[in-house]
XYZ file of C-alpha atoms in Angstrom:
252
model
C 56.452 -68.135 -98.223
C 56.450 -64.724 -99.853
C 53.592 -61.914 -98.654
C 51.939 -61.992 -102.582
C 51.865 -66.149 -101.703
C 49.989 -66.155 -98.580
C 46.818 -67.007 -97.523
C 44.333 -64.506 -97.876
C 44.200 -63.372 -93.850
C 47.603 -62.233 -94.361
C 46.701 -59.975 -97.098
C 44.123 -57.495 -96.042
C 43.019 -56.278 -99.741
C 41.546 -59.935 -100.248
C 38.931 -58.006 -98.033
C 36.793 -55.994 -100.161
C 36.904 -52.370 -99.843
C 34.064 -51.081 -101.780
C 35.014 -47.636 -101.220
C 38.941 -47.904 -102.681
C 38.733 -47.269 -105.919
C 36.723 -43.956 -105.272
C 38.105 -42.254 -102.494
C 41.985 -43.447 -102.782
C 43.915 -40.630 -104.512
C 45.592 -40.607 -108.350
C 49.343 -39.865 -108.512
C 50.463 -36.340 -110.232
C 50.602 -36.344 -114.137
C 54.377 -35.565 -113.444
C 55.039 -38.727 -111.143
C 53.708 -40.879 -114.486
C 56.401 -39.075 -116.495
C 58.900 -40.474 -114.223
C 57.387 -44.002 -114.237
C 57.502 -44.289 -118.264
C 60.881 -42.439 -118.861
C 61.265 -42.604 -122.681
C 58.297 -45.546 -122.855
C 55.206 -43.480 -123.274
C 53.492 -45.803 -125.487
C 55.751 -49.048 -124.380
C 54.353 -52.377 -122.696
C 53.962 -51.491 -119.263
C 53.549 -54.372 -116.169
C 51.035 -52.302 -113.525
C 51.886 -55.003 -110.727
C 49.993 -55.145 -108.006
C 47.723 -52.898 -109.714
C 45.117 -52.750 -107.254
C 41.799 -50.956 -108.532
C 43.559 -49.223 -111.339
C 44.426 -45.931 -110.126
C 48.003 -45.783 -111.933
C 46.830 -48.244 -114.747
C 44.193 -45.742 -115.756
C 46.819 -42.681 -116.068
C 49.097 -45.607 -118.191
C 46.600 -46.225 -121.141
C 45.511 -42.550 -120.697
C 49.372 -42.047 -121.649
C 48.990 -44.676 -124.822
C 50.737 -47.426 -122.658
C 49.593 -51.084 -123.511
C 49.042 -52.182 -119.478
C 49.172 -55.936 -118.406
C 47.307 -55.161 -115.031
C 48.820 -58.220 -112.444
C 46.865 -58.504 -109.559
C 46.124 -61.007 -106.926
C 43.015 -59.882 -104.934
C 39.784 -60.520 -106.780
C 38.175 -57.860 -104.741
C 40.259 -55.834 -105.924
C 40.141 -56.849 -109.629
C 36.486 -56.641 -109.447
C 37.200 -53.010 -109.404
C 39.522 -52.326 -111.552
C 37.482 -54.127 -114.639
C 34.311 -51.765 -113.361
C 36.416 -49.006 -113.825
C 38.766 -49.964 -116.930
C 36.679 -53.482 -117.861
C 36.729 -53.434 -121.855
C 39.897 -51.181 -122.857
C 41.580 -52.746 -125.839
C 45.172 -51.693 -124.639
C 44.294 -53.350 -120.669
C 44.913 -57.346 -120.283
C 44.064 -58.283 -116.495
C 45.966 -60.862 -114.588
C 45.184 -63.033 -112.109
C 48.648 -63.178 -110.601
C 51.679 -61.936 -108.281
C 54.618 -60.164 -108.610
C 56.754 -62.994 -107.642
C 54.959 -65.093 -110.715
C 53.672 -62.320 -112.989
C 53.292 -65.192 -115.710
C 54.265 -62.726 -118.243
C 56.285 -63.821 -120.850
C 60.052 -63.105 -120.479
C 61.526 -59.879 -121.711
C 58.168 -58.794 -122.623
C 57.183 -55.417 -121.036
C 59.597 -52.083 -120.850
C 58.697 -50.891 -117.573
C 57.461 -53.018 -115.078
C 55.700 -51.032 -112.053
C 54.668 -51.012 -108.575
C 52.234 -48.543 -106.954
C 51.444 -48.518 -103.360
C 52.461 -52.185 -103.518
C 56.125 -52.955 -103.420
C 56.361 -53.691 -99.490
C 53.591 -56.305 -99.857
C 55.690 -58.272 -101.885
C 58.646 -60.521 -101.279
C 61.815 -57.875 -102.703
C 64.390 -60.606 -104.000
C 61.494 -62.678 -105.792
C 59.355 -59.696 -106.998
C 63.135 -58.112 -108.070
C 63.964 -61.231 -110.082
C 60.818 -61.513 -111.526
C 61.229 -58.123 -112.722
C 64.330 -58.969 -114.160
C 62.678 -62.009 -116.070
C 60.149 -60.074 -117.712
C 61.469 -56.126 -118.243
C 63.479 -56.181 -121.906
C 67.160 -55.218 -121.760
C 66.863 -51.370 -121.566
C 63.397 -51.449 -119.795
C 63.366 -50.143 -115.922
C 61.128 -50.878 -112.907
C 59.514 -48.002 -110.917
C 58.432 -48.102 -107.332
C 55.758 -45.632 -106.071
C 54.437 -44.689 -102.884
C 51.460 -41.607 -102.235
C 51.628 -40.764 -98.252
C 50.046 -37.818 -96.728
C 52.848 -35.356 -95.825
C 53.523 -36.106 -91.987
C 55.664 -33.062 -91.262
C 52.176 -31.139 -91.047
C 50.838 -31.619 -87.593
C 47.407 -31.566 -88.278
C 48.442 -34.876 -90.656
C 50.378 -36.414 -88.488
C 47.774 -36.847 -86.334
C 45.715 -37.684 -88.902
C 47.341 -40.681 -89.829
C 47.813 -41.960 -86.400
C 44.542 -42.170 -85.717
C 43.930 -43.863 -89.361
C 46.856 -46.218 -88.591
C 48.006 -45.174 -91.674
C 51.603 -43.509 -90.445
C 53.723 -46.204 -92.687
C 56.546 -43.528 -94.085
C 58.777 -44.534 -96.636
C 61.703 -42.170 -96.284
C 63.495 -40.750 -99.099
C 66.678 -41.577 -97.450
C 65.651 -45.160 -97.429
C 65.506 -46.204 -101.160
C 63.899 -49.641 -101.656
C 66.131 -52.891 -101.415
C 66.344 -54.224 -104.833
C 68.363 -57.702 -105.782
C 70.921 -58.148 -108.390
C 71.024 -56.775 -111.349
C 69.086 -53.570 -110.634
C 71.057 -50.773 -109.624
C 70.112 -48.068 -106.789
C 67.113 -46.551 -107.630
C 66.566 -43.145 -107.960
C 64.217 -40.778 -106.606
C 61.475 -38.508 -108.265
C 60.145 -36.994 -104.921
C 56.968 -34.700 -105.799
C 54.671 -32.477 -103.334
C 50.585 -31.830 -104.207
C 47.921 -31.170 -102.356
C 44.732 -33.076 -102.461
C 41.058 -31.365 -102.356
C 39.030 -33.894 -99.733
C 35.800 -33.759 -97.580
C 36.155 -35.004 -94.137
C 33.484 -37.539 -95.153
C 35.721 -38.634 -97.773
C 38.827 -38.876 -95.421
C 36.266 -40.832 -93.167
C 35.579 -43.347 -95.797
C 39.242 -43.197 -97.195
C 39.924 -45.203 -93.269
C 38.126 -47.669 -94.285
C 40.497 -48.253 -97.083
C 43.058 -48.831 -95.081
C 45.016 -52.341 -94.308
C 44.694 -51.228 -90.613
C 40.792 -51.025 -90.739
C 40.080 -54.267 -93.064
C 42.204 -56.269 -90.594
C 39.789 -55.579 -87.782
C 36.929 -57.055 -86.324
C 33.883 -54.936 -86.553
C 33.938 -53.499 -82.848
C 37.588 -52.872 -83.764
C 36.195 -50.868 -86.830
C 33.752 -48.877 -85.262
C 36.128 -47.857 -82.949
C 38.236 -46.525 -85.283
C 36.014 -44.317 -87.007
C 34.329 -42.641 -84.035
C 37.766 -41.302 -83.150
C 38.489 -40.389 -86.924
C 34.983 -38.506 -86.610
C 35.513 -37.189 -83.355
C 39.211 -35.778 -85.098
C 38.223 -34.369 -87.884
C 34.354 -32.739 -87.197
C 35.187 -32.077 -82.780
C 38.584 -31.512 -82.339
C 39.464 -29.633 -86.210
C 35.851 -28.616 -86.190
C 35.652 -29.100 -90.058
C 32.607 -28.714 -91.388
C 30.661 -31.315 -92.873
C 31.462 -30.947 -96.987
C 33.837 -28.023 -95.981
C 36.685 -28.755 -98.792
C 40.092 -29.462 -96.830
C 43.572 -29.110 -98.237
C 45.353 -32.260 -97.643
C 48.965 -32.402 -98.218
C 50.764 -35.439 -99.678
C 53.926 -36.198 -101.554
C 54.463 -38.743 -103.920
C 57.985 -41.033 -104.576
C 58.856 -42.413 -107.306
C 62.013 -44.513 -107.278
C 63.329 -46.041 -111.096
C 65.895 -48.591 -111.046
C 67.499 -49.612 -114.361
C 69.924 -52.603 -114.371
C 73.231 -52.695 -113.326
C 74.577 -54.578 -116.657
C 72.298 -55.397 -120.148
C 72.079 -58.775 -121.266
């Protein structure tokens, strides 16, 4: 059974996260460039679109979105956020079984999502539905790890998951290697905003609440005792941003 088919324990975002949609961070106007190519205004598959952070910056772009996502807590957020845009159509779906008609987007994308999913189904799938030409894009936000301070950071967050840029994602047949857009930024946060950004991650919704608690006391106790940040003190925080595009090895 693929990850996007399981039950809902083995899924953590089937657990709402109220906070995810607010304190999660965008991507950087130049990481969407690399995720549309030539398809600016192009049918664009936002799978596992989560809240809507990257289909937001899509239609922002003129993109016609078909927002495929499995989690209705999730979904819940995304149509408070985007509910009602004429260019957005929301589905109730996976990226193994978009139920998108085939050959029917350009780009077909993946967002802090692609190791959820099962890679030779999701890949096919892709291949199904992305028109001969078209591409599929693979992104990933992490906080930059090669700081200390960070590293730490995410430790204690449980939120250390690195995808290297030597380690491209394994795509099936017929997409070729992908290729990597690797972008650095910084992000402008309060540490009650990193506090509540914990509780966004798959790490925190998969505990019980005593497991929970525990985990932000010693988030707190990081950031406010051992940093001493001040409360609403504005802290750099230092991520980078992949973006790998695959395009297919032969067109139909």
């Amino acid at each position: 059974m693929s990850k996007a088919h399981s039950a809902d324990f083995s899924n953590p975002f089937h657990t709402p996260a109220p906070l995810y949609g607010r304190v999660r961070p965008a991507y950087p106007h130049e990481a969407v460039d690399a995720v549309l190519g030539a398809c600016a205004a192009g049918n664009i598959a936002d799978i596992g679109a989560g809240t809507g952070k990257l289909t937001a910056m899509l239609l922002d772009r003129g993109a016609r979105v078909w927002a495929v996502e499995p989690s209705a807590a999730m979904r819940e957020q995304l149509h408070a956020l985007l509910g009602g845009h004429k260019r957005l159509h929301v589905l109730d779906a996976t990226a193994e079984v978009t139920t998108l008609a085939e050959h029917s987007v350009d780009v077909a994308s993946y967002a802090q999502s692609w190791h959820w999913m099962d890679a030779e189904e999701a890949g096919q799938e892709a291949d199904r539905i992305v028109r001969p030409g078209g591409h599929i894009a693979i992104l990933w936000n992490q906080m930059n790890v090669e700081v200390p301070w960070v590293h730490r950071l995410t430790r204690i967050m449980r939120s250390g998951d690195v995808h290297r840029p030597d380690k491209p994602p394994r795509l099936p047949e017929p997409w070729a290697e992908p290729e990597l857009t690797m972008l650095a930024w910084e992000e402008h946060i309060t540490p009650e905003s990193l506090v509540e950004l914990g509780t966004t991650r798959s790490s925190y919704l998969r505990q019980n609440e005593s497991g929970r608690a525990r985990m932000q006391e010693n988030l707190r106790w990081y950031l406010y005792e051992h940093l001493e940040f001040s409360p609403g003190r504005k802290i750099f925080l230092p991520y980078t941003t992949q973006v790998w595009v695959a395009r297919r090895r032969t067109e139909l």
